[in-house]
Amino acid sequence: MKSSLLVALAAVAPAFAHYNFESLIVNGQSTGPYEYVRRVKNSNSPVENASSPNMICNVGGNDADSRAATKTYTVAPGAQIGFNVNANLGHPGPLYVYMSKAPSGVSASDYLGDGEWFKVYALTTDRIDPNTGLSWASFPNSQGITNFSFTLPQNLPAGDYLVRPEHIGLHGAGTFGGAQFYMGCAQIRVTGNGNGTPSPTVRIPGFYTGREAGILINIYWPPPQSYGSPGPAVWPGQCEDHTPNPAGRTSDGDCTPMR
């Protein structure tokens, strides 16, 4: 009976609970929609092909008009930044943030994200129950969060960057190609004299095949007893968060070893 209930829950997962990341948050203050985040052109729909070039900045995010219309926010290392969602993160699954530094002499608005990316934040499960499986920090009580924030690394080198939030909807991920990827790209300029070396780095697309255990997964039955994040480890610290940090609240520093 329990297995039937969990399968039924998967079947009724909202098909139109789509969303995107529409605005940047800096030190608790929200910017305007698509002021510093590139506008996408897919009506909030997900990307479902992990090999698609749209995995970089979503559909239309790398188009010349989207890039030209987007401003670049100047921010210091150690700042609290984050994103508002235009609805809510309406599916169960993990939330990550990747960054990529534009080459020297290339502005953020001209950068296509075709260089190296590194992961700076991970928000995954808030608990794992032996009977019901995974509970997601971005989807408490089956209601997606509407914004989140995290701390930029203190030793982040100066320069222009793309900041790429990514939420993976796992409600249909029991079959290959069923996972849904939601992402966007903000443009920032980091000041200071940070001398860190972000690693490990990956290329997008290519960092996922779609067959990783954290992407090709039935989250309903049998109840999973662990979750392994796909992609690279978080820099720095190789850790993940298990409680969301809403806009205006300083990160609680919940940084524990990745499960």
Tab-separated table of C-alpha atoms in Angstrom:
chain	number	residue	atom	x	y	z
A	1	MET	CA	0.000	0.000	0.000
A	2	LYS	CA	2.855	2.343	0.846
A	3	SER	CA	4.526	1.741	-2.498
A	4	SER	CA	1.242	2.398	-4.333
A	5	LEU	CA	0.830	5.695	-2.526
A	6	LEU	CA	4.331	6.860	-3.376
A	7	VAL	CA	3.921	5.914	-7.031
A	8	ALA	CA	0.637	7.824	-7.083
A	9	LEU	CA	2.361	10.885	-5.675
A	10	ALA	CA	4.836	10.784	-8.538
A	11	ALA	CA	2.007	10.539	-11.055
A	12	VAL	CA	0.226	13.628	-9.769
A	13	ALA	CA	3.330	15.805	-9.506
A	14	PRO	CA	2.293	19.143	-11.022
A	15	ALA	CA	3.096	19.128	-14.723
A	16	PHE	CA	3.017	22.904	-15.045
A	17	ALA	CA	4.893	23.922	-11.891
A	18	HIS	CA	7.536	25.590	-14.033
A	19	TYR	CA	9.734	28.461	-12.941
A	20	ASN	CA	12.917	30.387	-13.554
A	21	PHE	CA	15.374	32.538	-11.649
A	22	GLU	CA	14.346	36.089	-12.509
A	23	SER	CA	16.285	38.448	-10.244
A	24	LEU	CA	19.493	38.768	-8.272
A	25	ILE	CA	19.641	39.394	-4.513
A	26	VAL	CA	22.690	41.134	-3.010
A	27	ASN	CA	23.079	41.500	0.757
A	28	GLY	CA	19.353	41.053	1.251
A	29	GLN	CA	18.264	43.565	-1.396
A	30	SER	CA	16.393	42.332	-4.465
A	31	THR	CA	17.080	43.796	-7.888
A	32	GLY	CA	14.496	44.128	-10.643
A	33	PRO	CA	13.357	41.177	-12.751
A	34	TYR	CA	15.913	40.475	-15.500
A	35	GLU	CA	17.909	43.551	-14.506
A	36	TYR	CA	21.063	41.551	-13.701
A	37	VAL	CA	19.795	38.105	-14.777
A	38	ARG	CA	19.590	37.286	-18.464
A	39	ARG	CA	16.034	36.929	-19.713
A	40	VAL	CA	15.122	33.444	-20.930
A	41	LYS	CA	12.816	32.635	-23.826
A	42	ASN	CA	11.169	29.355	-22.959
A	43	SER	CA	8.119	30.420	-20.899
A	44	ASN	CA	9.584	28.951	-17.694
A	45	SER	CA	9.926	25.486	-19.230
A	46	PRO	CA	12.813	23.239	-18.207
A	47	VAL	CA	15.716	21.960	-20.245
A	48	GLU	CA	15.485	18.172	-20.386
A	49	ASN	CA	18.494	17.266	-22.535
A	50	ALA	CA	21.631	17.380	-20.377
A	51	SER	CA	23.766	17.621	-23.532
A	52	SER	CA	22.010	20.715	-24.878
A	53	PRO	CA	23.892	24.048	-25.167
A	54	ASN	CA	20.830	25.522	-23.444
A	55	MET	CA	22.178	23.984	-20.233
A	56	ILE	CA	24.549	26.959	-19.990
A	57	CYS	CA	22.147	29.879	-19.466
A	58	ASN	CA	18.777	28.381	-20.462
A	59	VAL	CA	16.917	28.938	-23.740
A	60	GLY	CA	17.746	32.402	-25.063
A	61	GLY	CA	20.054	33.276	-22.173
A	62	ASN	CA	23.073	33.515	-24.462
A	63	ASP	CA	21.274	35.428	-27.206
A	64	ALA	CA	22.801	38.796	-28.027
A	65	ASP	CA	19.675	40.761	-27.101
A	66	SER	CA	19.370	39.040	-23.708
A	67	ARG	CA	23.031	39.687	-22.908
A	68	ALA	CA	22.949	43.318	-24.046
A	69	ALA	CA	19.862	44.100	-21.951
A	70	THR	CA	21.420	42.710	-18.754
A	71	LYS	CA	23.455	44.893	-16.390
A	72	THR	CA	26.449	43.692	-14.384
A	73	TYR	CA	26.342	44.033	-10.583
A	74	THR	CA	29.572	44.949	-8.778
A	75	VAL	CA	29.995	42.979	-5.560
A	76	ALA	CA	32.733	42.170	-3.051
A	77	PRO	CA	33.876	38.675	-2.055
A	78	GLY	CA	32.080	37.453	1.053
A	79	ALA	CA	28.832	39.197	0.103
A	80	GLN	CA	25.501	37.431	0.520
A	81	ILE	CA	23.998	36.906	-2.916
A	82	GLY	CA	21.099	34.845	-4.161
A	83	PHE	CA	18.104	34.710	-6.454
A	84	ASN	CA	14.366	35.270	-6.514
A	85	VAL	CA	12.256	32.698	-8.339
A	86	ASN	CA	9.394	33.985	-10.472
A	87	ALA	CA	7.042	31.446	-8.867
A	88	ASN	CA	8.595	28.842	-6.568
A	89	LEU	CA	10.880	25.844	-6.944
A	90	GLY	CA	7.849	23.718	-7.615
A	91	HIS	CA	9.409	20.253	-7.766
A	92	PRO	CA	11.446	18.094	-5.386
A	93	GLY	CA	15.168	18.103	-6.068
A	94	PRO	CA	18.532	19.725	-5.282
A	95	LEU	CA	19.608	23.314	-5.842
A	96	TYR	CA	23.127	24.264	-6.955
A	97	VAL	CA	25.006	27.421	-7.939
A	98	TYR	CA	27.859	27.406	-10.463
A	99	MET	CA	30.155	30.272	-11.453
A	100	SER	CA	32.391	30.898	-14.457
A	101	LYS	CA	34.953	33.693	-14.825
A	102	ALA	CA	35.014	35.559	-18.114
A	103	PRO	CA	38.401	35.605	-19.859
A	104	SER	CA	40.574	38.663	-19.311
A	105	GLY	CA	39.296	41.556	-21.405
A	106	VAL	CA	35.837	40.015	-21.903
A	107	SER	CA	32.903	41.580	-20.082
A	108	ALA	CA	30.231	39.476	-18.410
A	109	SER	CA	27.676	40.633	-20.985
A	110	ASP	CA	29.864	39.334	-23.816
A	111	TYR	CA	30.720	36.039	-22.157
A	112	LEU	CA	28.938	32.918	-23.438
A	113	GLY	CA	29.906	30.649	-20.557
A	114	ASP	CA	32.039	28.450	-22.793
A	115	GLY	CA	34.904	28.320	-20.286
A	116	GLU	CA	35.386	26.520	-16.998
A	117	TRP	CA	32.655	26.373	-14.335
A	118	PHE	CA	32.909	25.587	-10.637
A	119	LYS	CA	30.246	24.898	-8.020
A	120	VAL	CA	29.990	27.354	-5.100
A	121	TYR	CA	26.787	26.244	-3.390
A	122	ALA	CA	24.671	23.133	-2.892
A	123	LEU	CA	21.310	22.870	-1.102
A	124	THR	CA	20.195	19.251	-1.006
A	125	THR	CA	18.197	17.149	1.461
A	126	ASP	CA	16.973	18.447	4.802
A	127	ARG	CA	16.461	14.908	6.124
A	128	ILE	CA	16.403	11.296	4.977
A	129	ASP	CA	13.705	9.125	6.519
A	130	PRO	CA	14.032	5.310	6.364
A	131	ASN	CA	10.317	4.984	5.561
A	132	THR	CA	9.663	7.903	3.235
A	133	GLY	CA	13.114	8.563	1.778
A	134	LEU	CA	14.380	11.982	0.732
A	135	SER	CA	13.019	15.299	1.960
A	136	TRP	CA	14.360	18.339	0.105
A	137	ALA	CA	15.490	21.601	1.692
A	138	SER	CA	14.273	23.548	-1.359
A	139	PHE	CA	10.835	21.866	-1.207
A	140	PRO	CA	9.695	21.931	2.451
A	141	ASN	CA	6.213	20.500	3.072
A	142	SER	CA	5.817	19.998	-0.701
A	143	GLN	CA	6.034	23.756	-1.325
A	144	GLY	CA	9.013	25.149	-3.199
A	145	ILE	CA	10.981	28.062	-1.782
A	146	THR	CA	10.716	31.404	-3.597
A	147	ASN	CA	14.225	32.734	-2.986
A	148	PHE	CA	17.558	31.781	-1.453
A	149	SER	CA	20.956	33.252	-0.643
A	150	PHE	CA	24.486	32.057	0.027
A	151	THR	CA	27.914	33.565	0.736
A	152	LEU	CA	30.349	34.326	-2.064
A	153	PRO	CA	33.748	32.782	-1.278
A	154	GLN	CA	36.084	35.223	0.463
A	155	ASN	CA	39.058	34.348	-1.736
A	156	LEU	CA	37.191	34.568	-5.054
A	157	PRO	CA	39.487	36.231	-7.619
A	158	ALA	CA	38.427	39.606	-9.000
A	159	GLY	CA	36.839	39.782	-12.422
A	160	ASP	CA	33.600	39.418	-14.383
A	161	TYR	CA	31.570	36.265	-13.781
A	162	LEU	CA	28.427	34.454	-14.759
A	163	VAL	CA	26.548	33.096	-11.748
A	164	ARG	CA	24.332	30.151	-12.683
A	165	PRO	CA	21.666	28.858	-10.265
A	166	GLU	CA	20.377	25.399	-11.167
A	167	HIS	CA	17.473	23.432	-9.737
A	168	ILE	CA	16.923	19.824	-10.798
A	169	GLY	CA	13.320	18.603	-10.700
A	170	LEU	CA	13.421	14.897	-9.901
A	171	HIS	CA	9.703	14.120	-9.850
A	172	GLY	CA	9.940	12.259	-13.179
A	173	ALA	CA	13.581	11.198	-12.970
A	174	GLY	CA	12.907	7.465	-12.648
A	175	THR	CA	13.493	7.117	-16.397
A	176	PHE	CA	16.364	8.470	-18.502
A	177	GLY	CA	15.602	11.989	-19.710
A	178	GLY	CA	12.928	12.510	-17.071
A	179	ALA	CA	14.878	14.945	-14.903
A	180	GLN	CA	14.102	18.621	-15.468
A	181	PHE	CA	16.812	21.287	-15.331
A	182	TYR	CA	15.981	24.884	-14.454
A	183	MET	CA	18.766	27.458	-14.650
A	184	GLY	CA	19.661	31.046	-15.433
A	185	CYS	CA	22.696	33.346	-15.619
A	186	ALA	CA	23.368	36.507	-13.636
A	187	GLN	CA	26.206	38.884	-14.476
A	188	ILE	CA	28.451	40.129	-11.659
A	189	ARG	CA	31.799	41.899	-11.314
A	190	VAL	CA	33.823	40.795	-8.284
A	191	THR	CA	36.172	43.302	-6.668
A	192	GLY	CA	39.037	42.822	-4.212
A	193	ASN	CA	42.258	40.852	-4.378
A	194	GLY	CA	41.143	37.266	-3.837
A	195	ASN	CA	43.757	34.719	-4.830
A	196	GLY	CA	41.864	31.448	-4.594
A	197	THR	CA	41.944	28.799	-7.294
A	198	PRO	CA	38.425	27.458	-7.817
A	199	SER	CA	38.391	23.698	-8.412
A	200	PRO	CA	37.376	21.231	-9.627
A	201	THR	CA	36.115	22.798	-12.828
A	202	VAL	CA	33.802	21.463	-15.532
A	203	ARG	CA	32.441	22.468	-18.918
A	204	ILE	CA	28.747	23.047	-19.597
A	205	PRO	CA	27.283	21.135	-21.314
A	206	GLY	CA	29.202	17.953	-20.641
A	207	PHE	CA	29.266	18.045	-16.849
A	208	TYR	CA	26.212	15.743	-16.732
A	209	THR	CA	25.346	12.759	-18.894
A	210	GLY	CA	21.883	12.372	-17.415
A	211	ARG	CA	22.739	8.917	-16.099
A	212	GLU	CA	24.317	10.017	-12.805
A	213	ALA	CA	22.803	8.416	-9.719
A	214	GLY	CA	21.626	11.841	-8.550
A	215	ILE	CA	19.835	12.544	-11.860
A	216	LEU	CA	18.519	9.142	-12.962
A	217	ILE	CA	16.714	8.255	-9.740
A	218	ASN	CA	13.268	7.150	-8.599
A	219	ILE	CA	12.769	9.358	-5.544
A	220	TYR	CA	9.490	7.661	-4.569
A	221	TRP	CA	9.864	3.878	-4.345
A	222	PRO	CA	11.712	2.150	-2.894
A	223	PRO	CA	12.500	5.139	-0.625
A	224	PRO	CA	16.133	6.186	-1.278
A	225	GLN	CA	18.349	6.082	1.797
A	226	SER	CA	21.032	8.447	0.481
A	227	TYR	CA	21.572	11.068	-2.170
A	228	GLY	CA	24.753	11.753	-4.122
A	229	SER	CA	24.985	15.168	-5.781
A	230	PRO	CA	25.898	15.092	-9.485
A	231	GLY	CA	28.663	17.277	-10.820
A	232	PRO	CA	31.770	18.584	-9.085
A	233	ALA	CA	32.285	19.152	-5.359
A	234	VAL	CA	31.586	22.601	-3.933
A	235	TRP	CA	34.464	25.084	-3.813
A	236	PRO	CA	35.711	25.805	-1.248
A	237	GLY	CA	34.924	23.303	1.476
A	238	GLN	CA	33.436	20.413	-0.516
A	239	CYS	CA	30.240	20.622	1.523
A	240	GLU	CA	26.516	21.214	1.174
A	241	ASP	CA	23.722	23.087	2.942
A	242	HIS	CA	20.604	21.427	4.358
A	243	THR	CA	18.504	24.465	5.294
A	244	PRO	CA	17.556	27.284	2.897
A	245	ASN	CA	18.736	30.822	3.650
A	246	PRO	CA	15.961	33.268	2.666
A	247	ALA	CA	16.742	36.727	1.330
A	248	GLY	CA	17.714	39.108	4.107
A	249	ARG	CA	18.941	36.398	6.453
A	250	THR	CA	22.639	35.724	6.807
A	251	SER	CA	23.674	32.215	5.858
A	252	ASP	CA	23.471	29.928	8.874
A	253	GLY	CA	26.724	28.280	7.855
A	254	ASP	CA	25.123	24.857	7.646
A	255	CYS	CA	27.999	23.324	5.763
A	256	THR	CA	28.309	19.589	6.263
A	257	PRO	CA	30.136	16.871	4.312
A	258	MET	CA	28.340	15.958	1.092
A	259	ARG	CA	26.224	12.815	1.515
